[in-house]
PDB file of C-alpha atoms in Angstrom:
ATOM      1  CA  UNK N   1      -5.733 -18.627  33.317  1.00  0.00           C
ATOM      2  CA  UNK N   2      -2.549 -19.161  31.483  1.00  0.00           C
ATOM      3  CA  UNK N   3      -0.250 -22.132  32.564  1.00  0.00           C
ATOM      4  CA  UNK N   4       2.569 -18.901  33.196  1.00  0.00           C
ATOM      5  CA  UNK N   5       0.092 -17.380  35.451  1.00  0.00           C
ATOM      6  CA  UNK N   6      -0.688 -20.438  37.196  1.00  0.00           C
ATOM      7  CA  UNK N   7       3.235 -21.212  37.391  1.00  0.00           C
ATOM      8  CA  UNK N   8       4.166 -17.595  39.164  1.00  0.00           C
ATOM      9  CA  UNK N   9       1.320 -18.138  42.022  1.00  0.00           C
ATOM     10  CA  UNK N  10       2.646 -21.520  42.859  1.00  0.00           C
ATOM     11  CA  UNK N  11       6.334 -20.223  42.850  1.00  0.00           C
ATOM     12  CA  UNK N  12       4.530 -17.388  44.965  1.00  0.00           C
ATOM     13  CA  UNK N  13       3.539 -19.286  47.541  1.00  0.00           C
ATOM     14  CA  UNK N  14       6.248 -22.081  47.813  1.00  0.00           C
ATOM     15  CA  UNK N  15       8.879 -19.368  47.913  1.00  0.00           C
ATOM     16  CA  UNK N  16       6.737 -17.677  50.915  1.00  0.00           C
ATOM     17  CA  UNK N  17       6.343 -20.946  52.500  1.00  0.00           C
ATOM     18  CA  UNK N  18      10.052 -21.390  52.899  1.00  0.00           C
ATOM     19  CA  UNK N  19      11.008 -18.831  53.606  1.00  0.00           C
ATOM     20  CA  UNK N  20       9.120 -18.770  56.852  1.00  0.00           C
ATOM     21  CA  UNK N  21       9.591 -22.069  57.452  1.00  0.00           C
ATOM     22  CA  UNK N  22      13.270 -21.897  57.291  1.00  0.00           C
ATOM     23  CA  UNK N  23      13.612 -18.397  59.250  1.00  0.00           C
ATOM     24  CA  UNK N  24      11.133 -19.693  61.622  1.00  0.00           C
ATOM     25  CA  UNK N  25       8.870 -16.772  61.796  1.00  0.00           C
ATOM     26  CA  UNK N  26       5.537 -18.346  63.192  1.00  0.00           C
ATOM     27  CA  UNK N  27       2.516 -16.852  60.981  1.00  0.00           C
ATOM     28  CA  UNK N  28       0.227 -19.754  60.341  1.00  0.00           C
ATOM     29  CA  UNK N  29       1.615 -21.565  56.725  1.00  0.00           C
ATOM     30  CA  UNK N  30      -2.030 -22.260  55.392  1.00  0.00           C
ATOM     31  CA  UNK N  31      -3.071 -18.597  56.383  1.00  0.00           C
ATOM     32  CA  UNK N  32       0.078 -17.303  54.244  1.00  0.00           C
ATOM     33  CA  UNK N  33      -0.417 -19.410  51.312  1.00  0.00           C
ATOM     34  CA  UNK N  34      -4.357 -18.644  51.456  1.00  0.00           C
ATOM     35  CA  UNK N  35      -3.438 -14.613  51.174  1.00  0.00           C
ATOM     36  CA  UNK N  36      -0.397 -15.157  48.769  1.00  0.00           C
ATOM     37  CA  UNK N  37      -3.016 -17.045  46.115  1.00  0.00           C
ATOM     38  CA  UNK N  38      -5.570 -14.396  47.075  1.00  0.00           C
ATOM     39  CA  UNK N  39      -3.620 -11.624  45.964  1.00  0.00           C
ATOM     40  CA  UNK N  40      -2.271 -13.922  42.725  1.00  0.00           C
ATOM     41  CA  UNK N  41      -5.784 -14.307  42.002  1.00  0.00           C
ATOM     42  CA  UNK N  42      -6.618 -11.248  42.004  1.00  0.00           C
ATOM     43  CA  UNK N  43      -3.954  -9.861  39.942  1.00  0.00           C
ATOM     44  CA  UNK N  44      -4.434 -12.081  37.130  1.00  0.00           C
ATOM     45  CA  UNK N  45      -8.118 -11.191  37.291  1.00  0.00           C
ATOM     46  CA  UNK N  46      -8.097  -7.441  37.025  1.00  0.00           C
ATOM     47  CA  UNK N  47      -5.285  -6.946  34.583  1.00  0.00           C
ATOM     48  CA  UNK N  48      -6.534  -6.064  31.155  1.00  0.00           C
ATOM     49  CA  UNK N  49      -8.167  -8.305  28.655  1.00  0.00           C
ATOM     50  CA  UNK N  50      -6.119  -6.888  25.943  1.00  0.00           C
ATOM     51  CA  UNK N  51      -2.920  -8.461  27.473  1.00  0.00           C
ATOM     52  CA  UNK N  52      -3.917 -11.766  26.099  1.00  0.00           C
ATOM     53  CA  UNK N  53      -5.143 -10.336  22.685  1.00  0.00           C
ATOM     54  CA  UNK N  54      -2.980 -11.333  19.590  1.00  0.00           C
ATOM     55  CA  UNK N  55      -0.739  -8.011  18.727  1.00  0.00           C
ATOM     56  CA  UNK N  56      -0.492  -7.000  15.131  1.00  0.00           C
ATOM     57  CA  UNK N  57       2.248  -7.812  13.040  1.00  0.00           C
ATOM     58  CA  UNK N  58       4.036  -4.773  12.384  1.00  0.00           C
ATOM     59  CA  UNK N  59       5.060  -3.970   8.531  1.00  0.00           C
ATOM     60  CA  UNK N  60       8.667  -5.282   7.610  1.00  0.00           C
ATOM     61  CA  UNK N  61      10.110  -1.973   6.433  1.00  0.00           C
ATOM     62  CA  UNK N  62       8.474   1.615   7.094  1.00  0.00           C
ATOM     63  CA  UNK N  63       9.483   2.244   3.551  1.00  0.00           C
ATOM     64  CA  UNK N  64       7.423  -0.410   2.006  1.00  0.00           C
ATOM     65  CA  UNK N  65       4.236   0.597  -0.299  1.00  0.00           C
ATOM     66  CA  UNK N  66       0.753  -1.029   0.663  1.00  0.00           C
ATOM     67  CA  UNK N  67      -0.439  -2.586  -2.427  1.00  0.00           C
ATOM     68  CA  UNK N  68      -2.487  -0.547  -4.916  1.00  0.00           C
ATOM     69  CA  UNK N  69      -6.420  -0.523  -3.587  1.00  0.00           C
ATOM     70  CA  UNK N  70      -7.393  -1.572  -7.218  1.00  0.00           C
ATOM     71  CA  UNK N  71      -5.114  -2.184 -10.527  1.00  0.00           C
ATOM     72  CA  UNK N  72      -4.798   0.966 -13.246  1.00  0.00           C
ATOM     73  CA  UNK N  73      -6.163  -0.676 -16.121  1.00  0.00           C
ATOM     74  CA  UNK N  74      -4.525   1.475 -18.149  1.00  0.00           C
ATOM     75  CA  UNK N  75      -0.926   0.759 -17.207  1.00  0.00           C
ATOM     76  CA  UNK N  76      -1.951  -2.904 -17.642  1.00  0.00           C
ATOM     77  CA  UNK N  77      -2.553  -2.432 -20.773  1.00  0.00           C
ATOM     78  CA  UNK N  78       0.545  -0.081 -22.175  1.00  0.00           C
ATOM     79  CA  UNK N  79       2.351  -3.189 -20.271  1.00  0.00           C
ATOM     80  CA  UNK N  80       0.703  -5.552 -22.227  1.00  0.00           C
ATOM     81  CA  UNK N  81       1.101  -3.655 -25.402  1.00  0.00           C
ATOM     82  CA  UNK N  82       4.380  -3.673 -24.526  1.00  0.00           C
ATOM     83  CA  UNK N  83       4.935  -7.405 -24.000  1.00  0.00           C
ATOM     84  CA  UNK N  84       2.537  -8.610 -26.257  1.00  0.00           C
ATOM     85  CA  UNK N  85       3.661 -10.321 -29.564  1.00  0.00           C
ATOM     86  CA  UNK N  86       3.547  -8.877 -32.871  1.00  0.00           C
ATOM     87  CA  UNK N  87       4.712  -6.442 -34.595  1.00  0.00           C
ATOM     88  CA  UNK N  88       6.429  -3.137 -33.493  1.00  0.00           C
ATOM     89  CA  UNK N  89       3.608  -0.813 -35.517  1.00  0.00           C
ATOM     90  CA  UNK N  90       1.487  -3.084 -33.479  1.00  0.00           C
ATOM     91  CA  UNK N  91       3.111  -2.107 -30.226  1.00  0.00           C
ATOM     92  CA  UNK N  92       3.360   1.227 -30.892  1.00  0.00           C
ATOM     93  CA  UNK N  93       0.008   2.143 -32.244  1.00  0.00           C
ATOM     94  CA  UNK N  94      -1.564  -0.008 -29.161  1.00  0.00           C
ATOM     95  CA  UNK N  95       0.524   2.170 -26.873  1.00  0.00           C
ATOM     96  CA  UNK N  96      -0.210   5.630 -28.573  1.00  0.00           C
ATOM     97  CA  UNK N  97      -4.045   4.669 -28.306  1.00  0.00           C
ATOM     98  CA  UNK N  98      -3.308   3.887 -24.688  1.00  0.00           C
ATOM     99  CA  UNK N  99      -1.552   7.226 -24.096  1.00  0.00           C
ATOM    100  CA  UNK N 100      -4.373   9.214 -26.712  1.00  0.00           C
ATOM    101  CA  UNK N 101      -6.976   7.622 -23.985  1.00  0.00           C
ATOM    102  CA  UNK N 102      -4.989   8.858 -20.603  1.00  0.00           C
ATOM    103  CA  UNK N 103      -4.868  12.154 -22.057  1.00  0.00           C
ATOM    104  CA  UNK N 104      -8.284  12.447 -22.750  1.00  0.00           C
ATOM    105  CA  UNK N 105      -9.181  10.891 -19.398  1.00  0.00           C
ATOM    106  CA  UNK N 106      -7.111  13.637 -17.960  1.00  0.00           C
ATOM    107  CA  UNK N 107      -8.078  16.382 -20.445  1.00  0.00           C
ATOM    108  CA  UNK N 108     -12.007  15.593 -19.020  1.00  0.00           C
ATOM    109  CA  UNK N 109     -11.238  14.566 -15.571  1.00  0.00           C
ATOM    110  CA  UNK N 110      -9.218  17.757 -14.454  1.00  0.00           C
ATOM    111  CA  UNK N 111     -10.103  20.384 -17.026  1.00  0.00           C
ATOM    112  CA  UNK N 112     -13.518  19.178 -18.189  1.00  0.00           C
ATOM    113  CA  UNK N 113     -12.387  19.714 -21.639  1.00  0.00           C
ATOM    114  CA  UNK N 114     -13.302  17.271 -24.324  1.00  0.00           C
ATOM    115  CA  UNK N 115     -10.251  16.989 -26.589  1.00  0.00           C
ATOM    116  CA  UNK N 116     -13.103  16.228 -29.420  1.00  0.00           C
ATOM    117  CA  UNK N 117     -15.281  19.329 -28.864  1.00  0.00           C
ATOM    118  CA  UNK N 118     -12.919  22.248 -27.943  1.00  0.00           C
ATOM    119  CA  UNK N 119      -9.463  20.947 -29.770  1.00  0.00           C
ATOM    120  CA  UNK N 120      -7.935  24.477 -29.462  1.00  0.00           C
ATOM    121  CA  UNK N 121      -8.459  24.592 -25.680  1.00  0.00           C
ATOM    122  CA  UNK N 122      -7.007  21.235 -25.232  1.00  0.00           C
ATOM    123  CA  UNK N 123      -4.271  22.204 -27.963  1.00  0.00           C
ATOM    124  CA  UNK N 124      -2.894  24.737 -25.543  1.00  0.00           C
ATOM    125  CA  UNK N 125      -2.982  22.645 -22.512  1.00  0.00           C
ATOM    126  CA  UNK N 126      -1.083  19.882 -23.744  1.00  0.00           C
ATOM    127  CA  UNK N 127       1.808  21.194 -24.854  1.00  0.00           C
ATOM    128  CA  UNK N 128       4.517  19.702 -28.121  1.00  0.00           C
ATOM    129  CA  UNK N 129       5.255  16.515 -27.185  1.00  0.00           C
ATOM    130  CA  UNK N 130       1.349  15.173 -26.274  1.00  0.00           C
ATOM    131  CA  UNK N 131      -0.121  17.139 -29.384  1.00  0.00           C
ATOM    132  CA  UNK N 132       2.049  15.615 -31.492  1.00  0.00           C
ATOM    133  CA  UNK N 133       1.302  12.043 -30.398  1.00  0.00           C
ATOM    134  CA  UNK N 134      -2.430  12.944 -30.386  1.00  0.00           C
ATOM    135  CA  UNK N 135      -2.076  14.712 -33.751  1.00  0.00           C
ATOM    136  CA  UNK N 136       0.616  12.244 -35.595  1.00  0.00           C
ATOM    137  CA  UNK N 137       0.379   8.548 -35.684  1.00  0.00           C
ATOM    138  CA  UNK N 138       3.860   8.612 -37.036  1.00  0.00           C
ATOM    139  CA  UNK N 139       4.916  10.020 -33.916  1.00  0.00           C
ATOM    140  CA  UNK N 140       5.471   6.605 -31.765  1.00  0.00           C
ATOM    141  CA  UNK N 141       7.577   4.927 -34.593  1.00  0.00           C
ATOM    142  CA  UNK N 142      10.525   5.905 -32.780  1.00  0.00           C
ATOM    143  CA  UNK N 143       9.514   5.369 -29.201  1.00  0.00           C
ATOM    144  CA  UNK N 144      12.389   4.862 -26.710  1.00  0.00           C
ATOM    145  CA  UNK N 145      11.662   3.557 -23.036  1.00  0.00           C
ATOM    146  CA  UNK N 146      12.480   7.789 -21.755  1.00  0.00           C
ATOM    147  CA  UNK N 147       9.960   8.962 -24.323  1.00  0.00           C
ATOM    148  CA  UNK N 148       7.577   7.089 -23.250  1.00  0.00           C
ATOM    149  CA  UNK N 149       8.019   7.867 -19.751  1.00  0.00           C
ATOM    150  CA  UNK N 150       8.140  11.513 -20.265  1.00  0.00           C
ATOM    151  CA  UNK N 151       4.700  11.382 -22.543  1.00  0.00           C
ATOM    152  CA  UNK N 152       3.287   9.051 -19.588  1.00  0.00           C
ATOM    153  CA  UNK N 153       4.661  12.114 -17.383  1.00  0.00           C
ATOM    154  CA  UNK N 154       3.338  14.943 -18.836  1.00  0.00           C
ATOM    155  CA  UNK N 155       0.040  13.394 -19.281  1.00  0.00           C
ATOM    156  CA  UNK N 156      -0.734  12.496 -15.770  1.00  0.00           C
ATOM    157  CA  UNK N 157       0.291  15.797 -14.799  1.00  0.00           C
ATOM    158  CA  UNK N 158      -2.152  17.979 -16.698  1.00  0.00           C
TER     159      UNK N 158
END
């Protein structure tokens, strides 16, 4: 029993107490303070357990994103490649590989083509832009931040 609970039985009864002590009204005090905890008692012992359970905090913003279940490995690494030292033909071949592997991923995953084994089928999904960076390494030399973005684009969405 909560210290609260305990605190609004006592004021309960007190308050009962003098008020028929004051208008004079007869009933027998101990009988009325006897029924008044009674019924306090009772109360607190048939209202629900939940009440006292710990609430969950609710989210800070309804706009907020949970956190990804697991990391994309891939976009770690095109992030990487991006940040990593070295050179920029460094950078930009690591990143073409990167994007050469999401589009196969893709290619396989939703088409269950094998770029490898049927090139023309996965030639006509793909469209300019991705054959080109599967087909020319000289294609990333030249990579801006929308490029890359628009590649990235275009290859999740086969």
């Amino acid at each position: 029993m909560s210290a609260r609970t305990v605190t609004a039985i006592v004021a309960a009864v007190v308050v009962t107490e003098a008020l028929l002590i004051t208008t004079d009204t007869g009933p027998d005090v101990v009988l009325v303070a006897a029924i008044v905890l009674t019924i306090g008692i009772a109360l607190w012992a048939t209202r629900p357990l939940s009440a006292d359970a710990p609430r969950p905090a609710l989210p800070s913003s309804p706009s907020e994103q949970p956190p990804p279940t697991s990391p994309d490995l891939r976009a770690a690494a095109l992030r990487q490649a991006v940040g990593d030292g070295g050179s920029r033909d460094h950078h930009a071949r690591r990143i073409r590989e990167q994007l050469i592997t999401i589009v196969d991923d893709q290619l396989l995953t939703v088409h269950g083509i094998d770029r490898a084994a049927e090139p023309e089928r996965a030639h006509r999904l793909l469209g300019p832009e991705l054959n080109r960076l599967v087909h020319d390494p000289a294609s990333v030399d030249r990579l801006t931040e929308r490029r890359l973005d628009r590649l990235l684009t275009e290859a999740e969405a086969l």
